XYZ file of C-alpha atoms in Angstrom:
399
model
C -10.855 -13.865 19.429
C -13.623 -12.044 17.548
C -11.014 -9.818 16.045
C -8.962 -12.982 14.969
C -12.042 -14.609 13.496
C -13.019 -11.454 11.509
C -9.455 -11.094 10.496
C -9.553 -14.576 8.839
C -13.137 -14.334 7.476
C -12.031 -11.652 4.929
C -9.612 -14.112 3.340
C -12.500 -16.294 1.938
C -14.226 -13.847 -0.428
C -10.932 -12.381 -1.568
C -9.537 -15.824 -2.456
C -12.628 -16.454 -4.701
C -12.409 -13.019 -6.104
C -8.811 -13.754 -7.274
C -9.265 -17.353 -8.165
C -12.583 -17.129 -9.992
C -12.517 -13.738 -11.637
C -8.821 -12.969 -11.812
C -6.586 -12.790 -14.777
C -3.524 -14.768 -15.850
C -2.015 -17.051 -13.150
C -4.953 -16.445 -10.919
C -4.873 -19.756 -9.286
C -1.181 -19.452 -8.286
C -1.730 -15.916 -6.994
C -4.844 -17.000 -5.033
C -3.081 -19.883 -3.291
C -0.060 -17.797 -2.512
C -2.264 -15.186 -0.993
C -4.091 -17.513 1.155
C -1.117 -19.605 2.275
C 0.986 -16.436 3.139
C -1.835 -14.832 5.233
C -2.806 -18.024 6.910
C 0.575 -18.957 8.046
C 0.953 -15.382 9.414
C -2.367 -15.696 11.200
C -1.315 -18.986 12.902
C 1.686 -17.129 14.405
C -0.521 -14.237 15.357
C -3.152 -16.535 17.024
C -0.318 -18.008 19.267
C 0.568 -14.487 20.381
C -2.989 -13.603 21.066
C -3.534 -16.733 23.021
C -0.470 -15.991 25.111
C -1.758 -12.458 25.873
C -5.196 -13.711 26.835
C -4.113 -16.689 29.044
C -1.480 -14.596 30.810
C -3.554 -11.507 31.156
C -6.531 -13.549 32.439
C -9.005 -12.084 29.816
C -9.424 -11.809 26.124
C -11.203 -8.539 26.472
C -9.348 -5.925 24.083
C -10.561 -3.016 26.109
C -9.462 -4.499 29.446
C -6.124 -5.503 28.120
C -5.458 -2.196 26.613
C -6.585 -0.336 29.869
C -4.122 -2.512 31.767
C -1.359 -1.347 29.395
C 0.528 -4.623 29.804
C 0.664 -4.398 33.693
C -0.581 -8.019 33.873
C 2.075 -9.435 31.645
C 5.621 -9.987 32.411
C 8.367 -8.499 30.314
C 9.217 -11.850 28.769
C 5.601 -12.597 27.923
C 5.207 -9.206 26.312
C 8.395 -9.925 24.161
C 7.099 -13.233 22.996
C 3.673 -12.212 22.414
C 4.548 -8.886 20.616
C 6.973 -10.740 18.294
C 4.330 -13.319 17.295
C 1.521 -10.754 16.720
C 3.851 -8.343 14.815
C 4.933 -11.141 12.482
C 1.364 -12.241 11.794
C 0.236 -8.585 11.172
C 3.198 -7.720 9.210
C 2.341 -10.242 6.566
C -1.050 -8.597 6.011
C 0.396 -5.033 6.303
C 2.561 -5.961 4.111
C 6.016 -5.422 5.553
C 9.212 -6.248 3.572
C 10.263 -9.064 3.342
C 6.883 -10.656 3.927
C 5.333 -8.772 1.124
C 5.928 -11.091 -1.749
C 2.373 -12.394 -2.007
C 1.005 -8.833 -2.714
C 2.370 -8.098 -6.253
C 1.031 -11.420 -7.745
C -2.349 -10.937 -5.963
C -2.900 -7.473 -7.241
C -1.702 -8.293 -10.755
C -4.027 -11.346 -10.992
C -6.990 -9.850 -9.106
C -9.882 -8.183 -10.882
C -10.243 -4.450 -10.525
C -12.659 -4.687 -7.633
C -10.399 -7.224 -6.017
C -7.438 -4.853 -6.314
C -9.353 -1.954 -4.883
C -10.680 -3.984 -1.863
C -7.188 -5.529 -1.379
C -5.387 -2.006 -1.285
C -8.289 -0.024 0.371
C -9.356 -2.434 3.170
C -7.286 -5.750 3.688
C -3.848 -4.112 3.947
C -5.103 -1.763 6.624
C -6.101 -4.572 8.919
C -2.485 -5.316 9.616
C -1.494 -1.821 10.568
C -4.747 -1.456 12.470
C -3.848 -4.472 14.564
C -0.445 -3.084 15.504
C -1.999 0.083 16.745
C -5.101 -1.480 18.493
C -3.379 -4.527 19.926
C 0.408 -4.379 20.196
C 0.960 -0.749 21.288
C -1.568 -0.713 24.226
C -1.372 -4.392 25.341
C 2.281 -4.980 25.096
C 3.997 -1.665 25.346
C 7.348 -3.072 26.517
C 7.461 -5.519 23.672
C 6.504 -2.756 21.237
C 9.248 -0.524 22.549
C 11.791 -3.327 22.294
C 10.879 -4.144 18.737
C 10.177 -0.585 17.388
C 13.606 0.137 16.081
C 13.629 -3.246 14.109
C 10.093 -2.474 12.758
C 11.290 0.988 11.693
C 14.193 -0.540 9.954
C 12.102 -2.962 8.000
C 9.653 -0.236 7.136
C 12.383 1.941 5.648
C 13.775 -0.948 3.640
C 10.321 -1.567 2.293
C 9.973 2.078 1.263
C 13.233 2.020 -0.698
C 12.742 -1.405 -2.115
C 9.094 -0.726 -3.151
C 10.202 2.494 -4.822
C 13.110 1.019 -6.708
C 10.895 -1.803 -7.942
C 8.413 0.532 -9.278
C 11.146 2.613 -10.947
C 12.398 -0.441 -12.683
C 8.889 -1.353 -13.864
C 8.207 2.241 -14.997
C 11.215 2.617 -17.135
C 11.152 1.444 -20.781
C 12.278 -2.181 -21.052
C 15.367 -3.145 -23.046
C 14.705 -4.206 -26.528
C 16.436 -6.518 -29.046
C 16.124 -6.137 -32.739
C 14.960 -9.053 -34.947
C 16.216 -9.707 -38.447
C 13.150 -8.157 -39.802
C 13.978 -4.919 -37.995
C 11.124 -5.106 -35.477
C 11.778 -4.546 -31.811
C 11.025 -7.222 -29.324
C 10.953 -6.483 -25.522
C 13.340 -8.414 -23.361
C 11.040 -7.999 -20.447
C 8.841 -11.093 -19.833
C 6.098 -12.210 -17.566
C 4.277 -9.579 -15.704
C 7.272 -7.087 -15.870
C 6.162 -3.604 -16.741
C 2.674 -4.235 -15.761
C 0.971 -1.014 -14.408
C -1.164 -2.979 -11.722
C 2.048 -4.624 -10.505
C 3.660 -1.162 -10.391
C 0.875 0.072 -8.190
C 1.109 -2.958 -6.009
C 4.781 -2.335 -5.365
C 3.986 1.260 -4.580
C 1.799 -0.058 -1.925
C 4.679 -1.702 -0.249
C 6.473 1.657 -0.065
C 3.499 3.584 1.097
C 2.721 1.080 3.821
C 6.241 1.419 4.811
C 5.463 4.966 5.959
C 2.578 3.596 8.018
C 4.865 1.131 9.745
C 7.403 3.915 10.324
C 4.927 6.087 12.029
C 3.799 3.178 14.292
C 7.450 2.442 15.153
C 8.016 5.866 16.413
C 5.645 5.226 19.431
C 4.701 8.868 19.509
C 1.244 10.473 19.034
C 2.568 12.422 16.108
C 3.820 9.285 14.286
C 0.864 7.062 15.035
C -1.581 9.725 14.002
C 0.469 10.178 10.709
C 0.256 6.276 10.307
C -3.657 6.234 10.628
C -3.887 9.279 8.397
C -1.593 7.642 5.796
C -3.797 4.387 6.053
C -6.831 6.422 4.994
C -5.008 8.262 2.277
C -3.528 5.143 0.773
C -6.885 3.517 0.694
C -8.472 6.511 -1.161
C -5.600 7.059 -3.679
C -4.499 3.635 -4.393
C -8.149 2.484 -4.797
C -8.643 5.298 -7.381
C -5.556 4.286 -9.084
C -6.680 0.679 -9.467
C -10.052 1.840 -10.736
C -8.346 3.968 -13.353
C -5.965 1.107 -14.388
C -8.858 -1.284 -14.701
C -10.727 1.220 -16.963
C -7.600 1.701 -18.992
C -7.363 -2.156 -19.461
C -10.960 -2.380 -20.491
C -10.344 0.243 -23.092
C -6.927 -0.835 -24.405
C -6.849 -4.402 -23.642
C -3.608 -4.273 -21.725
C -1.953 -2.852 -18.631
C 1.620 -3.289 -19.980
C 3.445 -0.043 -19.804
C 5.567 -0.601 -22.933
C 2.409 -1.255 -25.111
C 0.677 1.689 -23.498
C 3.536 3.954 -24.188
C 4.383 2.598 -27.629
C 3.578 4.077 -30.990
C 0.011 2.778 -30.826
C -0.277 3.475 -27.100
C -2.645 5.249 -24.852
C -1.596 9.002 -25.083
C -4.534 9.698 -22.797
C -4.260 13.522 -22.687
C -5.202 13.639 -26.436
C -7.539 10.585 -26.732
C -9.293 10.534 -23.362
C -8.488 13.732 -21.607
C -10.621 13.268 -18.549
C -9.273 9.679 -17.916
C -5.642 11.053 -18.449
C -6.406 13.914 -16.038
C -7.689 11.539 -13.370
C -4.629 9.333 -13.751
C -2.302 12.237 -13.421
C -4.272 13.364 -10.402
C -3.870 9.946 -8.808
C -0.233 9.842 -9.479
C 0.516 13.303 -7.997
C -1.600 12.386 -4.949
C 0.365 9.183 -4.570
C 3.667 10.946 -4.794
C 2.640 13.209 -1.731
C 1.888 16.421 -3.395
C 1.099 19.076 -0.611
C -2.566 19.901 -0.648
C -3.623 16.214 -1.225
C -4.210 13.440 1.179
C -0.967 11.534 0.553
C 1.123 14.330 1.878
C 0.201 14.591 5.522
C 0.380 10.927 6.621
C 3.923 10.619 5.256
C 5.005 13.935 6.613
C 3.773 13.255 10.119
C 5.337 9.858 10.093
C 8.697 11.539 9.244
C 8.031 14.147 11.950
C 7.592 11.286 14.383
C 10.822 9.706 13.341
C 12.595 13.033 13.934
C 11.645 13.028 17.567
C 10.859 9.354 18.557
C 9.552 8.157 21.965
C 11.871 8.302 24.992
C 14.387 5.343 25.108
C 14.493 5.011 21.248
C 17.802 5.960 19.456
C 17.326 9.284 17.896
C 20.313 8.916 15.538
C 18.898 5.641 14.239
C 15.451 7.266 13.672
C 17.062 10.255 11.984
C 18.583 7.870 9.568
C 15.354 6.239 8.985
C 13.760 9.625 8.369
C 16.379 10.473 5.779
C 15.837 7.321 3.981
C 12.181 7.710 3.955
C 12.565 11.221 2.593
C 14.711 9.702 -0.145
C 11.931 7.299 -0.835
C 9.584 10.200 -1.432
C 11.820 11.327 -4.192
C 11.949 7.893 -5.852
C 8.071 7.865 -5.640
C 7.899 11.126 -7.457
C 10.270 9.854 -10.122
C 8.447 6.748 -11.080
C 4.931 8.303 -10.843
C 5.966 11.052 -13.162
C 7.513 8.547 -15.562
C 4.255 6.738 -15.594
C 2.377 9.886 -16.300
C 4.728 10.787 -19.116
C 4.550 7.438 -20.748
C 0.883 6.781 -20.526
C -0.711 10.279 -20.785
C 1.550 11.940 -23.189
C 3.132 11.024 -26.493
C 3.382 12.003 -30.133
C 0.908 10.877 -32.727
C 2.215 7.822 -34.787
C 3.449 8.455 -38.214
C 2.307 6.378 -41.230
C 5.353 4.679 -42.725
C 6.093 5.941 -46.270
C 3.640 8.829 -46.224
C 4.946 11.013 -43.343
C 1.346 11.773 -42.289
C -0.157 11.208 -38.898
C -1.656 7.805 -38.396
C -5.295 7.459 -37.128
C -5.589 6.204 -33.666
C -8.580 3.946 -32.808
C -11.211 5.706 -30.709
C -10.726 5.545 -26.885
C -13.754 6.030 -24.634
C -13.408 8.701 -22.051
C -14.971 8.521 -18.426
C -18.412 7.055 -18.543
C -21.141 8.295 -16.243
C -21.025 5.346 -13.870
C -17.154 5.613 -13.651
C -17.515 9.261 -12.785
C -20.081 8.498 -10.075
C -17.854 5.848 -8.527
C -14.560 7.828 -8.692
C -15.733 11.271 -7.669
C -16.105 10.453 -3.950
C -12.453 9.170 -3.963
C -11.150 12.365 -5.588
C -13.280 14.592 -3.376
C -12.143 12.919 -0.245
C -8.533 13.023 -1.360
C -8.742 16.784 -1.854
C -10.722 17.343 1.407
C -8.242 15.306 3.552
C -5.356 17.174 1.868
C -6.798 20.719 2.485
C -8.441 19.997 5.860
C -6.289 17.318 7.585
C -7.787 18.381 10.973
C -10.987 16.836 10.140
C -9.342 13.351 10.267
C -6.673 13.979 12.881
C -9.269 15.396 15.201
C -10.982 11.901 15.184
C -7.744 9.950 15.636
C -5.773 11.831 18.156
C -7.927 11.276 21.191
C -8.000 7.498 20.500
C -4.209 7.580 19.953
C -3.577 9.434 23.204
C -5.724 6.888 25.056
C -4.025 3.847 23.392
C -0.582 5.048 24.231
C -1.921 5.652 27.778
C 0.732 8.252 28.614
C 3.610 5.714 28.277
C 5.177 7.821 25.498
C 5.213 11.461 24.482
């Protein structure tokens, strides 16, 4: 019950962060965020009550130690389904993710960082801490379906990001000027990173769904890595918006666009670093979690269909290629680019000055960069902390 209360309390400050200090359509995004997560929480609460009443206690440690022995198979199935659905909204799992892009797009920079770095992890933490040890039979029954939804989320999120990253179609007006056919928040860099979170959290869900120590350790590692990398990316996009006044990719990549390598090389370098970390470059934190999740899918727990999980692994691997594609397109469009040419003269036009990284920004972002590199080069530092806990939670019921 304390877990549930804390789970709900975080919604209140996040609602006000979005609704009070957000951007365009902040009220709609805030209401959508609160309604989706509250409805999911109601379903989760029913599952938690069922576990507590049938198990005779609400003590998380006692329930995990029993490993579901005090719950019948039917009770585990019903409780696990309710809890998984509630936690999947927060995770966010496809197709319960649709609140996330609007919330990220409308939220202020600090709201987006907290949402990506902390709130999304509460859903996957609940799956590992509650469902796996307390209802192992239910978790085993639903694991293949959870993995399937996770893989769909990986591909869906990557394709959505690719569509946002590519230049929008344009129509030519009578005067010869170009008008983008893309409307609304399409092509928004914050929205792109939000959809990338759907894909990255899909790897976390896939790792959990393998029910193996390898997969669950990978999921926990990917949780930490996603918080570090995506938090950094949202900080960088917020700084870019402060300087240029927009996060629209078509404007940032246009003739008067950012071209960060030339105008703000440190900011451009950090954005490129965040992009390659997000796509899973070996040696950075994003690599290990996704790789371990796929290793877990290669050899899932006993009783799970290995051919199905091999298919999931192959689709997840394809998702990593899509991730690399859209992230490199973003770097190419925002960080690179030629100088604009003055019409009629043929000479290079002067770009307005663009401030590089400030001291306070450097102080805030440096720990995220350092931890991303440290976790990538020394993964045992984090895995050494998670593995004993994972082994205990799985309680010897799976390999």
